[in-house]
Short mmCIF file of C-alpha atoms and ligand atoms in Angstrom, two decimals:
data_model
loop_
_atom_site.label_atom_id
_atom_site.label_comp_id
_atom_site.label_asym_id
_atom_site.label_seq_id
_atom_site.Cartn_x
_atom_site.Cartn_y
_atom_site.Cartn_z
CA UNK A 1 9.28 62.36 23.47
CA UNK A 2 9.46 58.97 21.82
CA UNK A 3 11.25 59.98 18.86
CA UNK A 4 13.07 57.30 16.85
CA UNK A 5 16.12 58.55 14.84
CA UNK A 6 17.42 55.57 12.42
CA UNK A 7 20.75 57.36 10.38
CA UNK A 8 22.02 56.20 7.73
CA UNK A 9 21.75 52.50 9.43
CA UNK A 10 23.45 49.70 7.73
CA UNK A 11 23.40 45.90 8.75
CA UNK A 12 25.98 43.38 7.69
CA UNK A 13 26.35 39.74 8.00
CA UNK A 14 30.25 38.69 7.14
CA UNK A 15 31.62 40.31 3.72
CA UNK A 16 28.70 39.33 1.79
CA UNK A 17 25.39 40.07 3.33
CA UNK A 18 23.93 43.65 3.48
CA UNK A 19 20.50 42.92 4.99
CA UNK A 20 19.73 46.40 5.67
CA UNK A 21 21.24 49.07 3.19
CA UNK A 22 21.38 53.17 4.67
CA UNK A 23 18.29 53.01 6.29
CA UNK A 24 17.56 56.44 7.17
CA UNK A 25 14.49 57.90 8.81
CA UNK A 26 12.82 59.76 11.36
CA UNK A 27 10.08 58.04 12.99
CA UNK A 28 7.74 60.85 14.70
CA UNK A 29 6.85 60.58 18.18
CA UNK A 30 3.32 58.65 18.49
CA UNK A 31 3.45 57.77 15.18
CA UNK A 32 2.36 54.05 13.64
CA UNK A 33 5.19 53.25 11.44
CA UNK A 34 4.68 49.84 9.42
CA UNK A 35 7.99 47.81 8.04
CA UNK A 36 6.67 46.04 5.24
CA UNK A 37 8.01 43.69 2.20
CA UNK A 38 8.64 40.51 0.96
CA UNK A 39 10.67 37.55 3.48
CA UNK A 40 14.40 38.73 3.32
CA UNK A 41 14.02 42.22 2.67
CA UNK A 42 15.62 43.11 6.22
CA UNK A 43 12.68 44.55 7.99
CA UNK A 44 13.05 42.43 10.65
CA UNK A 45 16.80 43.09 11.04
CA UNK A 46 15.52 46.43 11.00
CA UNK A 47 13.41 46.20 14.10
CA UNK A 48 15.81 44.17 16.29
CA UNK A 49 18.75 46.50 15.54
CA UNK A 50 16.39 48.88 17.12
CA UNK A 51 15.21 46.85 20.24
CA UNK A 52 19.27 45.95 20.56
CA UNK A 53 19.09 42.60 19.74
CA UNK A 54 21.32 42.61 16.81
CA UNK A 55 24.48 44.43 16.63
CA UNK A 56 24.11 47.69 14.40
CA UNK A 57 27.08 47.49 11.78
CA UNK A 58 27.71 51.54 10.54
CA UNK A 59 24.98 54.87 11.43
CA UNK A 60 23.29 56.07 14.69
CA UNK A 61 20.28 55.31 15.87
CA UNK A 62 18.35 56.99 18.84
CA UNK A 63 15.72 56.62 20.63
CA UNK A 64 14.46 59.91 21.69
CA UNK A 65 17.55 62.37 21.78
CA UNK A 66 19.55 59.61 23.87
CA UNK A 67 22.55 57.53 20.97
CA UNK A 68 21.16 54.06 22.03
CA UNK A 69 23.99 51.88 19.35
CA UNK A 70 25.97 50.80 22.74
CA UNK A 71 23.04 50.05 24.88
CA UNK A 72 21.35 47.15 26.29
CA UNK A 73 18.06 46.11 25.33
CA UNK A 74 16.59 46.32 28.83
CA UNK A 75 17.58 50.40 29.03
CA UNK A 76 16.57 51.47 25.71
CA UNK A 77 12.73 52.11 27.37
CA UNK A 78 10.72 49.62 24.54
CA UNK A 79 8.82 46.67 24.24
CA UNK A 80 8.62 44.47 22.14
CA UNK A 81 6.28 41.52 20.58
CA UNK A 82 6.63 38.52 18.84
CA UNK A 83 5.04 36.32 16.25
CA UNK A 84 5.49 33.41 18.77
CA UNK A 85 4.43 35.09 21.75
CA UNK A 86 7.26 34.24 23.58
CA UNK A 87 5.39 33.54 26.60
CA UNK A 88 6.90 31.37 30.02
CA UNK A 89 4.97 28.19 29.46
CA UNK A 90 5.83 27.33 33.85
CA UNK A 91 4.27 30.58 34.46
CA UNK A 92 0.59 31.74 34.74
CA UNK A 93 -0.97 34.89 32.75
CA UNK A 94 -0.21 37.57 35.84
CA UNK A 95 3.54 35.89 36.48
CA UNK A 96 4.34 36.03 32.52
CA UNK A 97 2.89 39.91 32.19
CA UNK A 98 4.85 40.72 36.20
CA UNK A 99 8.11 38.74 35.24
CA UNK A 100 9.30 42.18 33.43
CA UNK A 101 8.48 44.67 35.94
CA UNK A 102 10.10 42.15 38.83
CA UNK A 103 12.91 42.10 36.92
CA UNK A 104 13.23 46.10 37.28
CA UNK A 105 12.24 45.79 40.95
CA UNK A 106 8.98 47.47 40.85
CA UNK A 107 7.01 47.50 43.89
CA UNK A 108 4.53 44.15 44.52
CA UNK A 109 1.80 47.15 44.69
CA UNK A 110 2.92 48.92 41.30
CA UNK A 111 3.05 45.48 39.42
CA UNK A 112 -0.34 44.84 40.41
CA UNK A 113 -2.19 48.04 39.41
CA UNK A 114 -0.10 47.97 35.91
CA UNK A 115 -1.19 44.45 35.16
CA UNK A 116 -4.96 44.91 36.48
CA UNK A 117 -4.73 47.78 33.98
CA UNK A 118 -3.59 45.89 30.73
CA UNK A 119 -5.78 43.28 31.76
CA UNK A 120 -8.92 45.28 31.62
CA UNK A 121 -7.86 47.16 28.37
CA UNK A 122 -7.11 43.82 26.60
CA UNK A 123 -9.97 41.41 28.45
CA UNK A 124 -7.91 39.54 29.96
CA UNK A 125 -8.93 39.89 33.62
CA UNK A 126 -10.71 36.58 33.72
CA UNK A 127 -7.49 34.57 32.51
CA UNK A 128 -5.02 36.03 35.12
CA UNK A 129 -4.58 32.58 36.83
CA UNK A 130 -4.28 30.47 33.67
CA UNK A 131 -0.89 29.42 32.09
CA UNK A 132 -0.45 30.01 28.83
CA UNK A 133 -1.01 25.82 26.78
CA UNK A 134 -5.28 26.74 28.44
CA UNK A 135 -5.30 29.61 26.05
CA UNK A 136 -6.17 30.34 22.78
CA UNK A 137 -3.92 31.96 20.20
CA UNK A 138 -5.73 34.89 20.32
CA UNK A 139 -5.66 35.07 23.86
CA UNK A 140 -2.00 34.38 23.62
CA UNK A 141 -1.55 37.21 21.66
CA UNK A 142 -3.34 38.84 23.97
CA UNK A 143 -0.84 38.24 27.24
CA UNK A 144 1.86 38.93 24.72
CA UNK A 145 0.77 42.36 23.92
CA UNK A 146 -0.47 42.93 27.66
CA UNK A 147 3.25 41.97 29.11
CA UNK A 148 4.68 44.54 26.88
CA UNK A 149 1.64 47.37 27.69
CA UNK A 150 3.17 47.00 31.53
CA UNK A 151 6.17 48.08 31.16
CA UNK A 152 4.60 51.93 29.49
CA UNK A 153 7.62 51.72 27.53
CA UNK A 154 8.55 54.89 25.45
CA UNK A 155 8.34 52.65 22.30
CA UNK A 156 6.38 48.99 20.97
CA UNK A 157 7.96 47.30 18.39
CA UNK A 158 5.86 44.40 16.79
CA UNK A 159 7.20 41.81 14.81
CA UNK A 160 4.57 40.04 13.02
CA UNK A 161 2.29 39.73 16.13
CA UNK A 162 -0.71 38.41 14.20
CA UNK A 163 1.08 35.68 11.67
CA UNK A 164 -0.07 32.92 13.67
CA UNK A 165 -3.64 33.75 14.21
CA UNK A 166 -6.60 32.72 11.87
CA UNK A 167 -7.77 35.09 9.29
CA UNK A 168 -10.69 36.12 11.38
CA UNK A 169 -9.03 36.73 14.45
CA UNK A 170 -6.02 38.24 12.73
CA UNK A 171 -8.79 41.01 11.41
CA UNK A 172 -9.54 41.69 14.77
CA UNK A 173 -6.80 41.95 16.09
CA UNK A 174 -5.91 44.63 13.83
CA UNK A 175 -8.70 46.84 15.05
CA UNK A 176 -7.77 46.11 18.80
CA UNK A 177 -3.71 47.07 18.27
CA UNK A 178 -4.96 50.27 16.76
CA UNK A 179 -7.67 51.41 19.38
CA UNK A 180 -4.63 50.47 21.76
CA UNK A 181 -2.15 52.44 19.88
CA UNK A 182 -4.86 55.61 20.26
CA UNK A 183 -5.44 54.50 23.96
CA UNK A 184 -1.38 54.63 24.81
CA UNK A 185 -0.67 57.13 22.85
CA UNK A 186 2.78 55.79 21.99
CA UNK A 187 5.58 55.31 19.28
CA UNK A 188 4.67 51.74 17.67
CA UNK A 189 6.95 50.03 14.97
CA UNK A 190 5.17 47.36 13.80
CA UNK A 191 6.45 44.65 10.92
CA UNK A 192 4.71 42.87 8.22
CA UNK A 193 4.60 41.30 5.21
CA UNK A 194 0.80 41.42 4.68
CA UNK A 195 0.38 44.46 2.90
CA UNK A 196 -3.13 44.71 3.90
CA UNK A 197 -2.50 45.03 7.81
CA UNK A 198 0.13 47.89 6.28
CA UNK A 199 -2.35 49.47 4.27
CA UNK A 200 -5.21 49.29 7.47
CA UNK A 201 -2.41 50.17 10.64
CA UNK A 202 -0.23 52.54 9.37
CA UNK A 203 -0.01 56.01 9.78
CA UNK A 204 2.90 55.79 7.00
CA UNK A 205 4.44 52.91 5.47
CA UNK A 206 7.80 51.98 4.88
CA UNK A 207 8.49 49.43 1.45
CA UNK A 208 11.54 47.37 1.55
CA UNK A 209 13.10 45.16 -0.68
CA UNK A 210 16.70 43.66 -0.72
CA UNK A 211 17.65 46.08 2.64
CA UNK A 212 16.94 49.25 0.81
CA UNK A 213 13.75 51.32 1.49
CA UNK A 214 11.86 51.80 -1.68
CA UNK A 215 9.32 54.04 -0.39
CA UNK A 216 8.29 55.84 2.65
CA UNK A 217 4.53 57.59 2.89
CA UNK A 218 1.19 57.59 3.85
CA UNK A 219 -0.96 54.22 2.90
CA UNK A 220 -2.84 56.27 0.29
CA UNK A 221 0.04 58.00 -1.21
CA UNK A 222 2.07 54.44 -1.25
CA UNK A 223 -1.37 53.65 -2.83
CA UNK A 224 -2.01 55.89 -5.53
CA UNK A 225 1.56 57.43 -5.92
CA UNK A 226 3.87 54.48 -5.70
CA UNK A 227 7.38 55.57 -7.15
CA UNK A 228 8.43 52.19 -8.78
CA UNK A 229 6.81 48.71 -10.30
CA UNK A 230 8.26 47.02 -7.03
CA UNK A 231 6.12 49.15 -4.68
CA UNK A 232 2.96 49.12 -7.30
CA UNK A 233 2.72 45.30 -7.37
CA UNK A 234 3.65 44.99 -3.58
CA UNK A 235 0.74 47.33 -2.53
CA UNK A 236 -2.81 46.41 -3.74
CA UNK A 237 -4.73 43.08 -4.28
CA UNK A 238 -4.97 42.18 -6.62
CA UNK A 239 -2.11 43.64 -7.62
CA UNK A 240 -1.88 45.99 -10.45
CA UNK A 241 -1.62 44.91 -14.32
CA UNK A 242 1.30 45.57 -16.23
CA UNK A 243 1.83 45.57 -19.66
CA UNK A 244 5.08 45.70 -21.71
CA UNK A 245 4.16 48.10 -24.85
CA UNK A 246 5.63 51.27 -26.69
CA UNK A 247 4.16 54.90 -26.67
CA UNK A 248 4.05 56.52 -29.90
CA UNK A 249 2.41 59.56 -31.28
CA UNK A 250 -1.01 58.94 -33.30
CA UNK A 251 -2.86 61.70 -34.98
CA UNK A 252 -1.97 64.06 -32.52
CA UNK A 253 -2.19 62.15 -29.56
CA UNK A 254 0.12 59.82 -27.65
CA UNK A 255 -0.95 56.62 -27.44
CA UNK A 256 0.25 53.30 -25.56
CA UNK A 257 0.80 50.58 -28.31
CA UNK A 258 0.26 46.64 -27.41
CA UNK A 259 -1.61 43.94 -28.79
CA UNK A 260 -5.45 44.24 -27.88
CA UNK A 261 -5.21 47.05 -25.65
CA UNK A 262 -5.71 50.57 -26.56
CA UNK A 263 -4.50 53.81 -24.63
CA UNK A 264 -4.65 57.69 -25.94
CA UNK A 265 -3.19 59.18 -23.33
CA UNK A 266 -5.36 62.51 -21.32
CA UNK A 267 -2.91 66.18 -21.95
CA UNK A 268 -1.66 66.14 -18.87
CA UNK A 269 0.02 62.27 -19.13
CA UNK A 270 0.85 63.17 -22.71
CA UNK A 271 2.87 66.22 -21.64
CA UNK A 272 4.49 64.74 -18.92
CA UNK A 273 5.71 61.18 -20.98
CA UNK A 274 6.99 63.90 -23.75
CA UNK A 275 8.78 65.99 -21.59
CA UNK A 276 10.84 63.19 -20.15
CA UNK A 277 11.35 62.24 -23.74
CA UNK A 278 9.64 58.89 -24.05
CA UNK A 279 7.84 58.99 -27.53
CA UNK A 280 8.56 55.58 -29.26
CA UNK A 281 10.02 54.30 -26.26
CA UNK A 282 9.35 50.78 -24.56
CA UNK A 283 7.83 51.52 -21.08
CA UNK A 284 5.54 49.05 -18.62
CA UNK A 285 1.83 50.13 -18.49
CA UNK A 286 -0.26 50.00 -15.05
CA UNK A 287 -3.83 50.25 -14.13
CA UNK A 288 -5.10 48.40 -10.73
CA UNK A 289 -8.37 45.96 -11.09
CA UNK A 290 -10.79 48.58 -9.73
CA UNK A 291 -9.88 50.93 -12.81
CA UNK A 292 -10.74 48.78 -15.22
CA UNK A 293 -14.33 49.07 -15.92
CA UNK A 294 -16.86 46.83 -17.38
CA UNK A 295 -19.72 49.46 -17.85
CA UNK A 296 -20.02 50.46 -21.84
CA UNK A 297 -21.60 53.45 -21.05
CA UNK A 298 -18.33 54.38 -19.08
CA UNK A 299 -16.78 53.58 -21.81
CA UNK A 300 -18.64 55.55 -24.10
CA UNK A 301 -18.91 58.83 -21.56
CA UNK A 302 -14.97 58.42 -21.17
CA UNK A 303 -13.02 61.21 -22.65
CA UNK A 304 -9.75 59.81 -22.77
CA UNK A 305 -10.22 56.94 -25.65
CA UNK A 306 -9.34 53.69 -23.99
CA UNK A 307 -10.51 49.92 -24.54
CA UNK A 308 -9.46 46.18 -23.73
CA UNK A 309 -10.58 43.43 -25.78
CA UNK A 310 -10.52 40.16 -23.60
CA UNK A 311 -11.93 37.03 -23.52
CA UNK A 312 -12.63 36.14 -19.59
CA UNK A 313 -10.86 33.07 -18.44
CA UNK A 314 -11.68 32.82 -14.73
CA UNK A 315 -14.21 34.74 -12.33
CA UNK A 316 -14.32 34.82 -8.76
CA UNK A 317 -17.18 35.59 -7.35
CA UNK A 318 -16.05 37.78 -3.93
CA UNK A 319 -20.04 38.42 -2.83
CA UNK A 320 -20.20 42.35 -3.47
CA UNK A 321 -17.80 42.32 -6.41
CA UNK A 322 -15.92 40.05 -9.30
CA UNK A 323 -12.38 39.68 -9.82
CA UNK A 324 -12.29 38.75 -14.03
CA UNK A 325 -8.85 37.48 -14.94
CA UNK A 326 -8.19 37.68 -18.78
CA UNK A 327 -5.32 36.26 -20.63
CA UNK A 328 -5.97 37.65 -24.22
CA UNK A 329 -3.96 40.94 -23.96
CA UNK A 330 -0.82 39.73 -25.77
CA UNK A 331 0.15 37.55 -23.60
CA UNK A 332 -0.46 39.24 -20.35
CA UNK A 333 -2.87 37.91 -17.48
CA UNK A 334 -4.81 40.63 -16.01
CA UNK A 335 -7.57 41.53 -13.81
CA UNK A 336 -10.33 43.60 -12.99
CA UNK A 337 -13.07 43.91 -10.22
CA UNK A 338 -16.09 44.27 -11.73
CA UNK A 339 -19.30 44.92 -9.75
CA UNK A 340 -21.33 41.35 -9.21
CA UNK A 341 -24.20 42.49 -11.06
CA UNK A 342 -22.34 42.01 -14.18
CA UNK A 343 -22.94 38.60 -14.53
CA UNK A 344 -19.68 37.88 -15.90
CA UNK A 345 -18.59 34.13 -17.33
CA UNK A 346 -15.61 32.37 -18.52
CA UNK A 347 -15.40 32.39 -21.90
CA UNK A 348 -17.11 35.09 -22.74
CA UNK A 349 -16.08 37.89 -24.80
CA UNK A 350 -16.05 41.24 -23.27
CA UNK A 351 -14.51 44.79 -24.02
CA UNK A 352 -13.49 46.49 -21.10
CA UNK A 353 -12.65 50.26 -20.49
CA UNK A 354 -10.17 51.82 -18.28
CA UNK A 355 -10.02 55.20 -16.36
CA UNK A 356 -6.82 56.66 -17.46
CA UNK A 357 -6.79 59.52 -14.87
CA UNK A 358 -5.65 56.80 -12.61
CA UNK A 359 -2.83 54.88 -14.84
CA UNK A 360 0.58 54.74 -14.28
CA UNK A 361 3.65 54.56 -16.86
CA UNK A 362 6.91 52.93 -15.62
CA UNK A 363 10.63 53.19 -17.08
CA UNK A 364 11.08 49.92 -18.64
CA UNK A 365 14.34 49.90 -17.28
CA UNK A 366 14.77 51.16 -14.37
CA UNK A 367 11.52 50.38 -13.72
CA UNK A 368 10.76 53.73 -11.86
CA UNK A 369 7.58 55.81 -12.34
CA UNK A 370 7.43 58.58 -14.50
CA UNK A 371 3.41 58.85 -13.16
P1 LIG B 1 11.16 37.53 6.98
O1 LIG B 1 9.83 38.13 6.74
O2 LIG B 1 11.36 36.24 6.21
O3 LIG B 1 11.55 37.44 8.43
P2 LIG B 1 12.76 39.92 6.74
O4 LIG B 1 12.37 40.94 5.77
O5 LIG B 1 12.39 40.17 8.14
O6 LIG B 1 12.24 38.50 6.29
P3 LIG B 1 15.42 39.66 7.70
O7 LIG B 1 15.11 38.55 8.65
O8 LIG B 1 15.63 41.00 8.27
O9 LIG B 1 14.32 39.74 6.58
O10 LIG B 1 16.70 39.23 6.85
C1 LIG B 1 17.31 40.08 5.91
C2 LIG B 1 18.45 39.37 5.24
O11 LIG B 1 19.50 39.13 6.16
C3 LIG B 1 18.10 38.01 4.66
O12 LIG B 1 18.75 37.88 3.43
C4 LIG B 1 18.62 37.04 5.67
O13 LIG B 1 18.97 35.82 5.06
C5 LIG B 1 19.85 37.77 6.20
N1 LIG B 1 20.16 37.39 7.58
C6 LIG B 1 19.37 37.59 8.67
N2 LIG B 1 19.99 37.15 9.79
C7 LIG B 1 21.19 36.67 9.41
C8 LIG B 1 22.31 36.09 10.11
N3 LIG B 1 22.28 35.93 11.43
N4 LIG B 1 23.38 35.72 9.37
C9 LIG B 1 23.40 35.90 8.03
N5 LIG B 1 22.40 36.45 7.33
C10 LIG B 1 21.31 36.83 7.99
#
């Protein structure tokens, strides 16, 4: 079992720093857990507490059921992968993936079927006798990911493994560390602060920001169900809209009130902002791009009254679809992804509709959601 057990972790640098605040989780055995968030948010402090290289300050962490705080790297049974690769630039592809396993005094016979192995499962087999500068960075990446496959750890951990590759490769990569993740059928711990590669790799996602762990779910719950503005504009691009507004009560219905913009709220939003009492109260408005719709007869079919009025400033024209950005909504940019057919321009005037089933209402002060 490949269990990881993170209590109540904390990390500190001197008096000041607390780069990773009561982390506490249960990673499940096989499972793809993603570390995401912005640079600083301690996610990588996070992930080398756990392969041993930094010092773990307060909390237990284990590693199956063994308490692993007091032991060395090279016994807690993992792997682990770098953004740089890491790889002995003196030594050729088979002596960089054996140098490990020599190390731990396997057998010349075991090294060899292990590394024959990775090599096939990774495509490597033909670059076994280059050193690493007569590579590519993919193929790097590659001999970095095969040199930790060798060992069959009980656990990968994978810090940014695809930052330095091109966008292409990066993509494919992706699809590759996931068949391999099926193919090992182990634990893998893998950190990011792309939230795509989050969104695509894991099988939940954990948000950080500032050490503290905002959220912890499945991609489509972190998606659709995020529990604070942090985690709605991390998650999603182009990120959700806000707007800053006030929700009063209208003829009966609640309704969101900002310049431009205008919201009556479905019953089951309605109830829910009224029973947590916030009827003429200032509260931050959300809808993502793809819920904004262009389409009057949406608009017109739509039972739950909504409309934007905006002038387009910019389009961007992504083949299949349009991102519009607007400006004329008080004094809020937003965006919506339209489909191409549209034929949308700048400058021209537009009203847009929204589907309101899908919009979210956040404290303006604490800034958590109440949907
Ligand atoms: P990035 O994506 O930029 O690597 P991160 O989310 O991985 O960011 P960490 O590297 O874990 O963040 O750093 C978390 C916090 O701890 C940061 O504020 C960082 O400045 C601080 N920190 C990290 N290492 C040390 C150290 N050795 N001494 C003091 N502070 C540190």
């Amino acid at each position: 079992m490949a269990k990881v057990s993170l209590q109540h972790i904390y990390k500190k640098f001197g008096n000041n720093v607390i780069a990773v605040n009561d982390f506490h989780l249960e990673i499940e055995d096989r499972e793809f857990l993603v570390l995401v968030g912005p640079s600083g948010c301690g996610k990588s402090t996070t992930l080398r507490m756990i392969a041993g290289l930094e010092e773990i300050s307060e909390g237990d962490l284990y590693i199956g059921d063994r308490r692993v705080n007091d032991v060395a790297p090279k016994d807690r049974d993992i792997a682990m992968v770098f953004q740089s690769y890491a790889l002995y630039p003196h030594m050729n592809v088979y002596e960089n993936m054996a140098f490990g396993l020599k190390l731990r005094k396997f057998s010349k016979a075991e090294i060899d079927k292990r590394i024959q192995e990775a090599a096939r499962i990774l495509d490597i087999s033909h670059l076994l006798d280059r050193k690493p500068k007569a590579l590519s960075g993919g193929q790097r990446q590659r001999v970095a990911l095969g040199r930790a496959i060798v060992r069959e750890p009980q656990v990968f951990l994978m810090d940014e493994p695809l930052s330095n590759l091109d966008a292409k490769l990066r993509v494919q990569m992706r699809t590759e560390i996931l068949k391999l993740h099926q193919r090992l059928n182990t634990t893998i711990i893998y950190v990011t602060h792309d939230q795509t590669e989050a969104m695509t790799m894991g099988d939940r996602i954990v948000v950080m920001k500032d050490g503290l762990i905002q959220q912890v779910a499945t991609p489509t719950d972190i998606y659709n169900y995020p529990v604070n503005q942090f985690v709605a504009s991390f998650i999603g691009s182009p990120a959700m809209n806000f707007i800053k507004g006030r929700i009063t009560e209208k003829e009966g219905r609640l309704v969101f009130d900002a310049p431009h913009i205008h919201v009556s709220f479905p019953e089951d939003k309605a109830k829910l902002l009224k029973e947590r009492g916030y009827v003429n109260k200032e509260v931050t408005f959300g809808i993502r791009p793809e819920d904004i719709y262009s389409d009057n007869q949406f608009i017109e079919a739509n039972p739950f009254d909504s409309s934007i009025e905006a002038v387009i400033d910019v389009v961007e024209n992504m083949g299949s679809e349009l991102y519009v950005y607007f400006t004329n909504v008080g004094e809020t940019q937003m965006v919506a992804r339209v489909d191409a057919r549209e034929g949308f321009k700048p400058r021209m005037s537009v009203k847009l509709g929204m589907d309101l089933s899908k919009c979210h209402v956040f404290d303006s002060e604490t800034e958590l959601a109440v949907f």
